[in-house]
Short mmCIF file of C-alpha atoms in Angstrom, two decimals:
data_model
loop_
_atom_site.label_atom_id
_atom_site.label_comp_id
_atom_site.label_asym_id
_atom_site.label_seq_id
_atom_site.Cartn_x
_atom_site.Cartn_y
_atom_site.Cartn_z
CA ILE V 1 21.00 26.88 -36.67
CA MET V 2 22.32 25.65 -33.10
CA ASN V 3 18.34 25.13 -32.55
CA ALA V 4 17.94 23.14 -35.57
CA PHE V 5 20.21 20.98 -34.86
CA GLY V 6 19.31 20.31 -30.95
CA LEU V 7 15.12 20.08 -32.77
CA ILE V 8 16.81 17.24 -35.55
CA GLN V 9 18.81 15.37 -32.59
CA ILE V 10 15.02 15.17 -30.34
CA GLY V 11 13.52 14.36 -33.24
CA LEU V 12 16.20 11.34 -34.16
CA ILE V 13 16.38 9.98 -30.36
CA LEU V 14 12.07 10.48 -30.56
CA SER V 15 11.83 8.34 -33.54
CA SER V 16 14.28 5.99 -32.10
CA ILE V 17 12.46 5.11 -28.87
CA THR V 18 9.43 4.77 -31.12
CA ILE V 19 11.55 2.02 -33.81
CA ILE V 20 12.64 0.47 -30.28
CA SER V 21 9.58 0.63 -28.37
CA SER V 22 7.48 -0.36 -31.61
CA LEU V 23 9.73 -3.74 -32.15
CA GLN V 24 9.70 -4.71 -28.81
CA CYS V 25 5.65 -4.51 -29.66
CA ASN V 26 5.97 -6.61 -32.65
CA HIS V 27 6.88 -9.56 -30.09
CA LEU V 28 3.99 -9.29 -27.83
CA PRO V 29 1.79 -11.55 -29.80
CA LEU V 30 4.78 -14.23 -29.37
CA GLN V 31 4.99 -13.87 -26.31
CA GLN V 32 1.76 -13.01 -25.13
CA ARG V 33 0.84 -16.87 -26.22
CA LYS V 34 3.70 -17.86 -24.30
CA VAL V 35 2.93 -16.14 -21.19
CA ILE V 36 -0.78 -17.45 -22.01
CA GLU V 37 0.68 -21.30 -22.17
CA ASN V 38 2.54 -20.48 -19.24
CA SER V 39 -0.10 -19.26 -16.42
CA LEU V 40 -2.72 -21.78 -17.92
CA ARG V 41 0.58 -24.25 -16.93
CA LEU V 42 1.00 -23.20 -13.33
CA LEU V 43 -2.94 -23.29 -12.70
CA ASP V 44 -3.15 -25.95 -13.47
CA LYS V 45 0.58 -26.81 -11.09
CA MET V 46 -0.77 -24.71 -8.01
CA GLY V 47 -3.45 -26.67 -6.62
CA LYS V 48 -4.87 -30.21 -7.15
CA GLU V 49 -8.11 -31.86 -8.89
CA PHE V 50 -10.99 -29.97 -8.43
CA PRO V 51 -13.01 -31.67 -4.75
CA GLN V 52 -16.24 -33.52 -5.29
CA GLN V 53 -17.72 -31.84 -2.27
CA CYS V 54 -17.03 -28.74 -4.82
CA LEU V 55 -18.94 -29.73 -7.64
CA ARG V 56 -22.93 -28.41 -6.25
CA GLU V 57 -21.37 -25.09 -4.98
CA LYS V 58 -21.10 -24.23 -8.85
CA MET V 59 -21.75 -21.10 -9.87
CA SER V 60 -22.18 -19.88 -13.86
CA PHE V 61 -20.45 -16.27 -14.27
CA ARG V 62 -20.60 -16.30 -18.04
CA PHE V 63 -17.71 -14.25 -19.52
CA PRO V 64 -18.80 -12.24 -21.50
CA ALA V 65 -16.78 -13.08 -24.71
CA GLN V 66 -18.35 -10.35 -27.24
CA VAL V 67 -15.06 -8.75 -26.00
CA LEU V 68 -13.22 -10.14 -27.64
CA GLN V 69 -14.01 -10.16 -30.85
CA PRO V 70 -11.61 -9.60 -33.61
CA ARG V 71 -13.40 -6.53 -35.27
CA GLN V 72 -12.45 -4.56 -32.20
CA LYS V 73 -8.73 -4.83 -33.32
CA GLU V 74 -6.90 -1.58 -32.23
CA THR V 75 -8.98 -2.69 -28.78
CA PHE V 76 -7.91 -6.02 -28.07
CA GLY V 77 -4.63 -4.83 -26.95
CA ALA V 78 -6.69 -2.58 -23.92
CA ALA V 79 -8.90 -5.55 -23.34
CA ILE V 80 -6.50 -8.13 -22.26
CA GLU V 81 -4.99 -5.72 -20.80
CA GLU V 82 -7.81 -5.67 -18.15
CA ILE V 83 -8.49 -8.65 -18.20
CA PHE V 84 -5.15 -9.75 -16.93
CA GLN V 85 -5.63 -7.15 -14.59
CA ASN V 86 -8.72 -8.33 -13.11
CA ILE V 87 -6.95 -11.78 -13.30
CA PHE V 88 -4.04 -10.31 -10.70
CA TYR V 89 -6.73 -9.08 -9.06
CA ILE V 90 -8.64 -11.71 -7.70
CA PHE V 91 -4.98 -14.05 -6.83
CA SER V 92 -3.95 -11.03 -5.05
CA LYS V 93 -5.32 -11.56 -1.76
CA ASN V 94 -6.95 -13.87 1.20
CA LEU V 95 -5.63 -17.01 -0.96
CA THR V 96 -4.91 -18.72 2.76
CA LEU V 97 -8.01 -21.05 2.82
CA ALA V 98 -7.15 -22.25 -1.39
CA ALA V 99 -3.70 -24.58 0.51
CA TRP V 100 -2.26 -23.79 -3.08
CA ASP V 101 1.84 -24.06 -3.57
CA GLY V 102 3.06 -20.86 -3.05
CA THR V 103 5.60 -20.53 -5.66
CA VAL V 104 3.83 -21.82 -7.98
CA LEU V 105 1.17 -19.12 -7.12
CA HIS V 106 3.41 -16.52 -7.07
CA GLN V 107 5.29 -17.36 -11.15
CA PHE V 108 1.66 -17.35 -11.84
CA GLN V 109 1.39 -13.53 -10.35
CA ASN V 110 5.07 -12.24 -11.22
CA GLY V 111 3.85 -13.76 -15.11
CA LEU V 112 1.07 -11.63 -15.50
CA TYR V 113 2.18 -8.89 -13.78
CA LEU V 114 5.14 -9.11 -16.23
CA GLN V 115 2.75 -9.20 -19.98
CA ILE V 116 0.68 -6.18 -17.64
CA GLU V 117 3.03 -3.75 -18.31
CA GLN V 118 4.46 -5.22 -21.30
CA LEU V 119 1.16 -4.55 -22.41
CA GLU V 120 0.72 -1.34 -21.61
CA ALA V 121 4.13 -0.31 -22.75
CA CYS V 122 3.16 -1.18 -25.82
CA VAL V 123 -0.85 0.31 -25.18
CA ILE V 124 -0.36 3.94 -26.00
CA GLU V 125 -2.45 5.03 -28.95
CA LYS V 126 -4.61 7.63 -26.64
CA HIS V 127 -7.37 7.01 -29.25
CA SER V 128 -7.20 3.61 -29.03
CA LYS V 129 -7.58 4.00 -25.30
CA HIS V 130 -10.42 7.03 -25.29
CA CYS V 131 -12.33 4.18 -27.51
CA TRP V 132 -12.42 1.62 -24.96
CA SER V 133 -12.87 3.22 -22.25
CA LYS V 134 -15.90 3.81 -23.69
CA GLU V 135 -16.72 0.12 -24.73
CA VAL V 136 -20.25 -1.52 -24.35
CA SER V 137 -18.73 -5.07 -23.90
CA ARG V 138 -16.17 -3.73 -21.52
CA LEU V 139 -18.71 -2.74 -18.73
CA LYS V 140 -19.89 -6.22 -19.02
CA LEU V 141 -15.72 -7.14 -18.29
CA LYS V 142 -15.95 -5.20 -15.06
CA LYS V 143 -19.39 -6.79 -13.87
CA TYR V 144 -18.10 -10.46 -14.93
CA PHE V 145 -15.05 -10.54 -12.51
CA ARG V 146 -17.17 -8.03 -10.16
CA LYS V 147 -19.68 -11.04 -9.66
CA ILE V 148 -16.57 -12.83 -9.07
CA ASP V 149 -15.14 -11.14 -6.64
CA CYS V 150 -17.93 -10.38 -4.50
CA PHE V 151 -18.81 -14.69 -4.80
CA LEU V 152 -15.20 -15.62 -3.09
CA LYS V 153 -15.66 -12.42 -0.42
CA ASP V 154 -20.04 -13.73 0.35
CA LYS V 155 -17.70 -17.40 0.78
CA GLN V 156 -15.49 -16.21 2.90
CA HIS V 157 -12.48 -17.17 0.57
CA ASP V 158 -12.72 -21.32 1.36
CA LEU V 159 -11.47 -23.70 -0.46
CA CYS V 160 -14.57 -24.73 -2.65
CA SER V 161 -15.11 -20.90 -4.06
CA TRP V 162 -10.83 -20.25 -4.73
CA GLU V 163 -11.28 -23.67 -6.72
CA ILE V 164 -14.11 -22.49 -8.04
CA SER V 165 -12.68 -19.47 -8.94
CA ARG V 166 -9.51 -20.75 -9.73
CA ALA V 167 -11.81 -23.08 -13.31
CA GLU V 168 -13.53 -20.55 -13.93
CA MET V 169 -9.59 -17.79 -14.87
CA ARG V 170 -8.96 -21.27 -16.54
CA ARG V 171 -11.44 -20.89 -18.55
CA CYS V 172 -11.02 -17.75 -19.00
CA LEU V 173 -7.37 -18.13 -20.16
CA GLN V 174 -8.05 -21.11 -22.03
CA LEU V 175 -10.69 -18.67 -24.29
CA ILE V 176 -8.15 -15.21 -24.45
CA ASP V 177 -5.46 -18.55 -26.09
CA LYS V 178 -8.02 -19.41 -28.49
CA VAL V 179 -9.02 -15.89 -29.79
CA THR V 180 -4.36 -15.37 -29.74
CA ARG V 181 -3.46 -17.86 -31.41
CA LYS V 182 -6.04 -17.20 -34.64
CA LEU V 183 -4.87 -14.07 -35.17
CA ALA Y 1 -15.45 9.33 -13.77
CA GLN Y 2 -13.52 10.81 -11.93
CA ILE Y 3 -10.06 9.18 -10.42
CA GLY Y 4 -10.23 10.94 -6.66
CA PRO Y 5 -6.87 11.91 -4.43
CA PRO Y 6 -4.78 9.26 -2.88
CA GLY Y 7 -3.99 9.29 0.72
CA LEU Y 8 -0.33 10.07 0.94
CA GLU Y 9 2.54 9.67 3.73
CA LEU Y 10 6.09 10.08 4.40
CA GLN Y 11 8.79 9.97 6.77
CA SER Y 12 11.91 10.77 6.59
CA THR Y 13 14.51 9.21 8.16
CA LYS Y 14 18.24 8.43 6.96
CA GLY Y 15 19.39 10.38 3.89
CA VAL Y 16 16.01 9.40 2.61
CA VAL Y 17 12.52 9.92 2.03
CA LYS Y 18 10.40 6.83 2.43
CA VAL Y 19 7.22 7.44 1.07
CA MET Y 20 3.64 5.47 1.83
CA ILE Y 21 0.78 6.09 -0.89
CA SER Y 22 -2.53 4.49 -0.23
CA PRO Y 23 -5.16 4.57 -2.84
CA PRO Y 24 -8.12 6.62 -4.07
CA GLU Y 25 -11.18 5.16 -1.83
CA ALA Y 26 -8.89 3.33 0.29
CA ASN Y 27 -11.32 3.15 3.08
CA GLN Y 28 -14.65 2.61 1.39
CA SER Y 29 -16.53 -0.35 0.95
CA LYS Y 30 -18.54 0.49 -2.15
CA LYS Y 31 -15.54 1.07 -4.84
CA MET Y 32 -15.66 2.31 -8.33
CA TRP Y 33 -12.12 1.08 -8.69
CA MET Y 34 -12.09 -2.06 -7.89
CA ASN Y 35 -9.36 -2.92 -9.16
CA ASP Y 36 -7.26 -0.73 -6.98
CA LEU Y 37 -3.34 -2.30 -7.36
CA PHE Y 38 -2.66 -0.74 -10.97
CA PHE Y 39 -3.05 2.78 -10.70
CA LYS Y 40 0.24 4.68 -11.47
CA TYR Y 41 1.36 6.68 -9.17
CA LYS Y 42 2.96 10.01 -10.56
CA LEU Y 43 4.77 12.12 -7.22
CA VAL Y 44 5.89 15.68 -7.71
CA PHE Y 45 7.88 17.26 -5.19
CA TRP Y 46 9.92 19.88 -4.58
CA GLU Y 47 12.76 21.92 -2.65
CA ASN Y 48 10.99 24.62 -0.49
CA SER Y 49 12.88 28.04 -1.60
CA SER Y 50 12.04 30.44 -3.88
CA HIS Y 51 13.27 29.32 -7.65
CA ALA Y 52 12.80 25.08 -6.64
CA GLU Y 53 11.88 23.27 -9.50
CA LEU Y 54 9.58 20.89 -9.86
CA GLN Y 55 10.18 17.47 -9.59
CA SER Y 56 8.57 13.79 -11.16
CA LYS Y 57 9.18 9.94 -10.41
CA ASP Y 58 6.54 6.90 -11.05
CA VAL Y 59 6.83 5.25 -7.32
CA PHE Y 60 4.79 2.18 -6.58
CA THR Y 61 2.82 2.04 -3.54
CA ILE Y 62 5.96 2.13 -0.73
CA ASP Y 63 9.07 3.58 -2.36
CA THR Y 64 12.00 5.42 -1.54
CA ILE Y 65 13.58 9.38 -2.59
CA GLU Y 66 17.23 9.41 -2.83
CA GLY Y 67 19.31 11.78 -3.82
CA LEU Y 68 18.15 15.20 -1.82
CA ALA Y 69 19.24 18.18 0.17
CA PRO Y 70 20.48 17.31 3.52
CA ASP Y 71 18.67 19.34 6.61
CA SER Y 72 16.61 20.98 3.45
CA THR Y 73 12.18 21.46 3.48
CA TYR Y 74 11.11 19.38 0.98
CA CYS Y 75 7.24 19.65 -0.37
CA PHE Y 76 5.32 16.53 -2.11
CA LYS Y 77 1.93 15.48 -3.88
CA VAL Y 78 0.82 12.45 -5.27
CA GLN Y 79 -1.85 11.64 -8.67
CA ALA Y 80 -3.60 8.25 -9.03
CA ASN Y 81 -3.57 7.52 -12.92
CA VAL Y 82 -5.29 4.93 -15.30
CA PRO Y 83 -3.24 4.07 -17.91
CA LEU Y 84 -5.19 1.77 -19.10
CA GLU Y 85 -7.78 4.77 -19.73
CA GLY Y 86 -5.60 7.45 -19.96
CA LYS Y 87 -7.44 9.43 -16.92
CA GLN Y 88 -5.65 11.21 -14.79
CA GLY Y 89 -6.69 11.50 -11.08
CA LEU Y 90 -6.93 14.69 -8.37
CA PHE Y 91 -3.76 15.60 -6.31
CA SER Y 92 -3.31 14.21 -2.81
CA PRO Y 93 -3.30 18.10 -0.50
CA ILE Y 94 0.73 18.78 -0.15
CA SER Y 95 2.96 17.31 2.59
CA CYS Y 96 6.46 19.09 3.77
CA VAL Y 97 8.81 17.40 5.62
CA LYS Y 98 12.50 18.02 6.68
CA THR Y 99 15.46 15.54 5.81
CA THR Y 100 17.93 14.41 8.39
CA PRO Y 101 20.97 16.54 8.79
CA LYS Y 102 24.29 15.16 7.02
CA ALA Y 103 25.91 13.73 9.51
CA VAL Y 104 23.34 11.31 9.63
CA ASN Y 105 24.65 7.66 8.64
CA SER Y 106 22.99 7.37 5.07
CA LEU Y 107 20.05 4.03 4.92
CA LEU Y 108 22.04 2.97 1.42
CA CYS Y 109 25.59 2.30 0.66
CA ALA Y 110 27.38 4.07 -2.26
CA THR Y 111 27.53 0.99 -4.41
CA ASN Y 112 26.42 -0.65 -7.08
CA LEU Y 113 24.84 -3.84 -8.17
CA SER Y 114 25.67 -5.95 -11.53
CA VAL Y 115 23.84 -8.74 -13.26
CA LEU Y 116 25.13 -11.53 -15.31
CA ALA Y 117 23.16 -13.85 -16.09
CA LEU Y 118 24.41 -16.58 -18.83
CA ASN Y 119 21.88 -20.01 -19.83
CA MET Y 120 20.07 -18.91 -16.80
CA LYS Y 121 22.60 -19.02 -14.32
CA PHE Y 122 22.26 -15.64 -12.36
CA HIS Y 123 24.43 -14.16 -10.57
CA LEU Y 124 24.37 -10.72 -8.19
CA LEU Y 125 28.25 -8.69 -8.09
CA TRP Y 126 29.12 -5.68 -6.55
CA ASP Y 127 31.70 -4.05 -4.74
CA ALA Y 128 33.38 -5.06 -0.79
CA GLN Y 129 32.22 -2.21 1.55
CA GLY Y 130 34.69 -1.25 3.96
CA ASN Y 131 37.35 -3.18 6.15
CA GLN Y 132 37.45 -6.88 5.71
CA ASP Y 133 34.91 -7.52 9.22
CA VAL Y 134 31.34 -7.30 6.84
CA SER Y 135 29.63 -10.08 6.13
CA TYR Y 136 26.41 -9.41 3.29
CA SER Y 137 22.35 -10.81 3.23
CA VAL Y 138 20.73 -11.07 -0.38
CA GLN Y 139 17.53 -10.26 -0.27
CA TYR Y 140 14.55 -10.65 -4.13
CA GLN Y 141 11.57 -9.84 -4.28
CA PHE Y 142 9.19 -10.64 -6.64
CA GLY Y 143 8.57 -8.12 -9.28
CA TYR Y 144 4.43 -7.99 -9.02
CA THR Y 145 4.67 -7.87 -5.74
CA LYS Y 146 5.63 -3.53 -5.71
CA ILE Y 147 1.80 -2.90 -6.03
CA LEU Y 148 0.35 -5.06 -3.51
CA HIS Y 149 -0.91 -3.08 -0.43
CA ASP Y 150 0.61 -5.31 2.27
CA ASP Y 151 3.88 -4.70 4.31
CA ASP Y 152 6.97 -4.49 2.04
CA SER Y 153 9.10 -5.64 4.71
CA ALA Y 154 7.31 -9.30 4.48
CA LYS Y 155 8.02 -9.04 0.87
CA TRP Y 156 11.38 -9.97 0.64
CA LEU Y 157 13.35 -13.15 0.96
CA SER Y 158 16.05 -14.64 1.70
CA VAL Y 159 18.85 -16.06 -1.09
CA PRO Y 160 19.59 -19.50 -0.61
CA ARG Y 161 23.12 -19.86 0.09
CA CYS Y 162 23.09 -16.08 0.43
CA GLU Y 163 23.09 -14.97 3.74
CA ASN Y 164 25.41 -13.47 5.71
CA ILE Y 165 28.47 -14.09 3.15
CA THR Y 166 31.83 -12.41 3.39
CA SER Y 167 32.20 -12.87 -0.96
CA THR Y 168 30.89 -10.35 -3.16
CA CYS Y 169 28.41 -12.29 -5.08
CA CYS Y 170 25.53 -14.24 -4.67
CA ASP Y 171 24.41 -17.08 -7.41
CA PHE Y 172 20.58 -16.65 -7.72
CA SER Y 173 19.48 -19.05 -9.90
CA SER Y 174 17.49 -21.41 -7.50
CA ILE Y 175 14.66 -18.60 -7.33
CA ILE Y 176 14.19 -16.81 -10.68
CA SER Y 177 11.98 -18.21 -13.52
CA SER Y 178 9.89 -15.32 -15.44
CA GLY Y 179 9.16 -12.31 -15.31
CA PHE Y 180 10.47 -9.23 -13.01
CA TYR Y 181 12.52 -9.80 -10.07
CA TYR Y 182 13.71 -7.11 -7.00
CA LEU Y 183 17.51 -7.72 -4.98
CA ARG Y 184 18.78 -6.52 -3.09
CA VAL Y 185 22.47 -6.49 -0.30
CA GLN Y 186 22.33 -5.77 3.28
CA ALA Y 187 26.03 -4.77 4.42
CA ARG Y 188 26.24 -6.13 8.05
CA GLU Y 189 29.71 -4.49 9.84
CA GLY Y 190 29.64 -5.75 13.34
CA HIS Y 191 26.37 -5.15 15.33
CA ASN Y 192 26.10 -1.42 14.64
CA LYS Y 193 26.19 -0.45 11.39
CA SER Y 194 24.17 -1.69 8.29
CA CYS Y 195 23.18 -0.72 5.03
CA PHE Y 196 20.85 -1.95 1.76
CA PHE Y 197 22.98 -1.52 -1.90
CA ARG Y 198 20.12 0.43 -3.71
CA GLU Y 199 18.09 -2.77 -5.13
CA VAL Y 200 18.12 -3.82 -8.66
CA ARG Y 201 15.35 -4.95 -10.79
CA VAL Y 202 16.05 -8.09 -12.88
CA ASN Y 203 13.77 -8.88 -16.10
CA ALA Y 204 15.22 -12.64 -15.78
CA LEU Y 205 14.33 -13.70 -19.58
CA GLN Y 206 15.35 -10.03 -21.30
CA THR Y 207 18.28 -9.87 -18.78
CA ASN Y 208 19.76 -13.51 -19.55
CA GLU Y 209 21.70 -14.36 -22.46
CA ILE Y 210 21.46 -17.22 -24.30
CA GLY Y 211 24.63 -19.79 -24.77
CA PRO Y 212 25.87 -21.09 -27.83
CA PRO Y 213 23.89 -24.14 -28.89
CA GLY Y 214 26.13 -27.35 -29.35
CA VAL Y 215 26.73 -28.74 -32.91
CA ARG Y 216 27.29 -32.85 -33.78
CA LEU Y 217 27.04 -33.75 -37.37
CA ASP Y 218 27.05 -36.89 -39.61
CA LEU Y 219 27.33 -38.06 -42.60
CA SER Y 220 24.70 -41.46 -44.64
CA ASP Y 221 25.39 -40.92 -48.61
CA THR Y 222 24.89 -37.60 -49.97
CA LEU Y 223 23.07 -36.13 -47.33
CA LEU Y 224 25.25 -33.70 -44.51
CA HIS Y 225 23.14 -34.63 -41.02
CA ILE Y 226 23.70 -31.31 -38.33
CA LEU Y 227 22.10 -32.42 -34.77
CA ILE Y 228 21.87 -29.25 -32.66
CA SER Y 229 21.89 -29.21 -29.08
CA PRO Y 230 19.42 -26.22 -27.18
CA PRO Y 231 21.64 -23.95 -25.52
CA GLY Y 232 22.26 -24.75 -21.57
CA GLU Y 233 21.69 -27.57 -19.16
CA GLY Y 234 19.29 -29.22 -17.12
CA ALA Y 235 16.80 -27.44 -15.66
CA ALA Y 236 17.93 -24.56 -16.67
CA ALA Y 237 17.90 -26.29 -20.39
CA GLU Y 238 14.35 -27.07 -20.53
CA LYS Y 239 12.87 -23.17 -18.44
CA MET Y 240 15.20 -21.33 -22.47
CA ARG Y 241 13.61 -23.96 -24.41
CA GLU Y 242 9.72 -23.82 -23.38
CA ASN Y 243 10.03 -19.72 -22.53
CA TYR Y 244 12.90 -19.07 -25.84
CA ASP Y 245 10.64 -20.71 -28.44
CA PHE Y 246 14.09 -21.03 -29.85
CA SER Y 247 14.68 -21.17 -33.54
CA TYR Y 248 18.83 -22.11 -35.03
CA ARG Y 249 20.40 -20.48 -37.62
CA ILE Y 250 23.63 -22.24 -39.67
CA LEU Y 251 26.31 -21.33 -41.60
CA TYR Y 252 27.62 -24.28 -43.34
CA TRP Y 253 30.69 -23.58 -46.53
CA LYS Y 254 33.20 -25.86 -47.63
CA ASN Y 255 36.56 -25.36 -46.48
CA SER Y 256 38.93 -25.63 -49.17
CA SER Y 257 42.98 -24.42 -49.26
CA ASN Y 258 42.80 -23.15 -52.33
CA LYS Y 259 39.26 -21.13 -53.06
CA GLU Y 260 36.84 -18.77 -51.10
CA GLU Y 261 33.70 -20.91 -51.38
CA GLU Y 262 30.28 -18.48 -50.26
CA VAL Y 263 28.34 -19.23 -46.83
CA LYS Y 264 25.35 -20.78 -46.79
CA GLN Y 265 22.84 -19.82 -44.82
CA LYS Y 266 19.58 -22.52 -43.42
CA GLU Y 267 17.54 -21.62 -40.32
CA VAL Y 268 15.31 -24.32 -38.79
CA LYS Y 269 14.11 -24.85 -35.43
CA GLN Y 270 14.61 -27.86 -34.92
CA THR Y 271 16.97 -29.51 -33.77
CA ILE Y 272 17.98 -30.78 -37.00
CA ALA Y 273 19.18 -29.68 -40.44
CA THR Y 274 19.96 -32.11 -43.13
CA VAL Y 275 21.65 -30.29 -45.99
CA PRO Y 276 21.14 -32.57 -49.85
CA ASP Y 277 23.95 -33.45 -52.13
CA VAL Y 278 27.24 -32.69 -50.47
CA SER Y 279 30.38 -32.65 -52.64
CA PRO Y 280 32.05 -36.42 -52.20
CA SER Y 281 36.06 -35.37 -50.60
CA THR Y 282 35.67 -31.95 -49.25
CA LEU Y 283 35.79 -30.24 -45.52
CA TYR Y 284 32.35 -29.14 -44.83
CA CYS Y 285 32.56 -26.91 -41.77
CA VAL Y 286 29.39 -25.55 -39.51
CA LYS Y 287 28.59 -23.19 -37.06
CA VAL Y 288 24.88 -22.74 -35.71
CA GLN Y 289 23.44 -20.21 -33.66
CA ALA Y 290 20.62 -19.85 -31.50
CA PHE Y 291 17.89 -17.04 -31.56
CA SER Y 292 14.58 -15.78 -30.32
CA GLU Y 293 12.52 -14.42 -32.19
CA SER Y 294 10.19 -13.29 -28.84
CA TYR Y 295 12.31 -11.98 -26.94
CA ASN Y 296 14.46 -11.00 -30.09
CA LYS Y 297 17.52 -12.33 -28.64
CA ARG Y 298 19.64 -14.52 -29.85
CA SER Y 299 23.43 -16.73 -29.28
CA ALA Y 300 26.66 -16.27 -29.57
CA TYR Y 301 27.61 -18.91 -32.79
CA SER Y 302 29.00 -22.38 -31.48
CA GLN Y 303 32.00 -23.58 -32.61
CA GLN Y 304 32.64 -24.59 -35.80
CA GLU Y 305 32.77 -28.63 -36.48
CA CYS Y 306 33.54 -30.01 -39.61
CA ILE Y 307 34.08 -32.77 -41.22
CA HIS Y 308 34.83 -34.63 -44.79
CA THR Y 309 33.22 -36.43 -46.65
CA PRO Y 310 34.85 -40.12 -48.60
CA ALA Y 311 35.95 -40.11 -51.61
CA GLY Y 312 32.80 -40.36 -54.03
CA THR Y 313 32.34 -43.50 -56.74
CA SER Y 314 30.99 -41.84 -60.06
CA LEU Y 315 28.33 -43.46 -60.75
CA PRO Y 316 29.23 -44.38 -65.05
CA LEU Y 317 32.47 -46.01 -62.50
CA ILE Y 318 29.65 -48.14 -60.86
CA ILE Y 319 28.10 -49.42 -63.57
CA PHE Y 320 30.77 -50.22 -65.59
CA GLY Y 321 31.92 -52.35 -62.06
CA ILE Y 322 28.36 -53.77 -61.65
CA PHE Y 323 28.43 -54.59 -65.35
CA MET Y 324 32.12 -55.71 -65.92
CA GLY Y 325 30.73 -57.68 -62.52
CA ALA Y 326 27.32 -59.67 -64.27
CA LEU Y 327 29.38 -60.02 -66.99
CA LEU Y 328 31.95 -62.53 -64.88
CA VAL Y 329 29.40 -63.93 -63.51
CA VAL Y 330 27.74 -64.86 -66.63
CA LEU Y 331 30.95 -66.40 -67.71
CA LEU Y 332 31.10 -68.79 -65.31
CA VAL Y 333 28.10 -70.03 -65.42
CA ALA Y 334 27.99 -70.19 -69.34
CA THR Y 335 30.63 -71.66 -70.02
CA PRO Y 336 30.48 -74.87 -67.87
CA LEU Y 337 27.33 -74.75 -69.45
CA VAL Y 338 27.72 -75.41 -72.91
CA PHE Y 339 30.46 -77.13 -72.60
CA VAL Y 340 28.20 -80.00 -70.65
CA LEU Y 341 25.22 -79.58 -73.11
CA TYR Y 342 27.86 -80.17 -75.68
CA GLN Y 343 29.32 -83.45 -74.19
CA ALA Y 344 25.68 -84.55 -74.01
CA TYR Y 345 24.54 -82.99 -77.65
CA ASN Y 346 28.20 -85.76 -78.55
CA LYS Y 347 27.40 -88.25 -77.36
CA ILE Y 348 23.76 -88.90 -78.46
CA LYS Y 349 24.61 -88.46 -81.62
CA TYR Y 350 27.48 -91.09 -81.27
CA VAL Y 351 24.42 -93.66 -79.62
CA PHE Y 352 21.76 -92.64 -81.87
CA PHE Y 353 22.78 -90.86 -85.17
CA PRO Y 354 26.97 -92.85 -85.55
CA SER Y 355 28.52 -90.86 -88.77
CA CYS Y 356 29.99 -94.54 -88.81
CA GLN Y 357 28.08 -96.94 -91.10
CA PRO Y 358 29.12 -100.81 -90.92
CA PRO Y 359 29.72 -101.49 -94.84
CA LEU Y 360 27.70 -103.39 -96.53
CA ASN Y 361 28.73 -107.13 -97.19
CA ILE Y 362 29.43 -108.00 -93.41
CA GLU Y 363 24.94 -107.30 -92.94
#
């Protein structure tokens, strides 16, 4: 009888945890839109206008928009998390030559990091993770970010390469914003 | 692809063990995992004795393990995981270290830190340490810097106006925006003794409590206008409005002494609401609560504001009044006009159509 009671207790605790975490996850889309809005605003705020002299060095990176297709709804959370992780990674080092506002950059990274952690707490479905790891467009996504990373490394993280990357990340976030609003 | 073993370095110092982890493929130029910032490290450790239980902890690349028995040998191993793919990596080789004896001064002070936050005003509080001669310095770290591989000491920044203070309270509102922050306090006594308080993690927007909004009432015709001012003051109010995306819950009721009136509710997103068709000569009371759906946070209700609706003039009375007025106007205008016309008629009749005829013999 004691065992049964103990099991019931554990069951109740587990179910309440699930309820609590799913409540938090229900608010996630609303919070996400705010995060994207904030991130775009901070991206603009951290530097000045795109310098004219960098126009001739412009690169075409081609973000794989198909990764955000609504038909892949269950992997959408995982896709967003991976994109945020990669944007975070791009902006995490060798920023000296960009000469952007340090505080704004901190806030930008901090906002992304918070959202990544929250997404991770919510994307717990093992099946979705498995689907995501096998997803074809995911490889295209990895290639896209690797291309930007290599571009920055080749240009030794100079001002123009950073400004071009910043504009590209802006474009990427705007696309996500558009898709998130439709949901 | 299999995730390789991370590198593990241990340092036993002042009652704690400092753990330094390097990601898998750390020294490789061509990496399988380009983004090595988002590995989640799971540290497994046990006391090197018989019947030792395995303990595990999720750690950052630089972390401290406390609560270990003094003067004992502990063994550690760590694995790197990618939660996004549900993948677990290989464990590092096992590394053992001996903890410092009990007599050594602990690196950490025994007190806990507490955070109070209202309307984006953040205060850090702690208990006084030792005697009067202790000074405190508060440092903070942006949450995201925990996963960067830079030198740990470079990540901690000083909180302005909280350096070498004697009070046990620090206002750190100026450094807070949205996201996670870590705060730690260093207590210093003289030149030699110093210890760090266990760091506290603050999720700014989640920890912050929302204060009640301001309410003002106004009347026009049969409409009651409720004017809401968002919670907070100045820049803080702006920050909250941007992040919380407030909605307001309005409770209003007729405050009459004789009977119990039902409380009505209204939810709005704007800062102005209107209650139509209010009864005359009634005391209406209102109180408002601000809430954020995205953060699931509610403020306390504001103080109740009441307003008295003016004595109503009922419609039939108005109509009667207008009628009487019109009647009066008509009488005032029509009477002299009729009189003047009558006089004119008499004169004309007298001149052109006299009623008296002269006798025939005069003609």
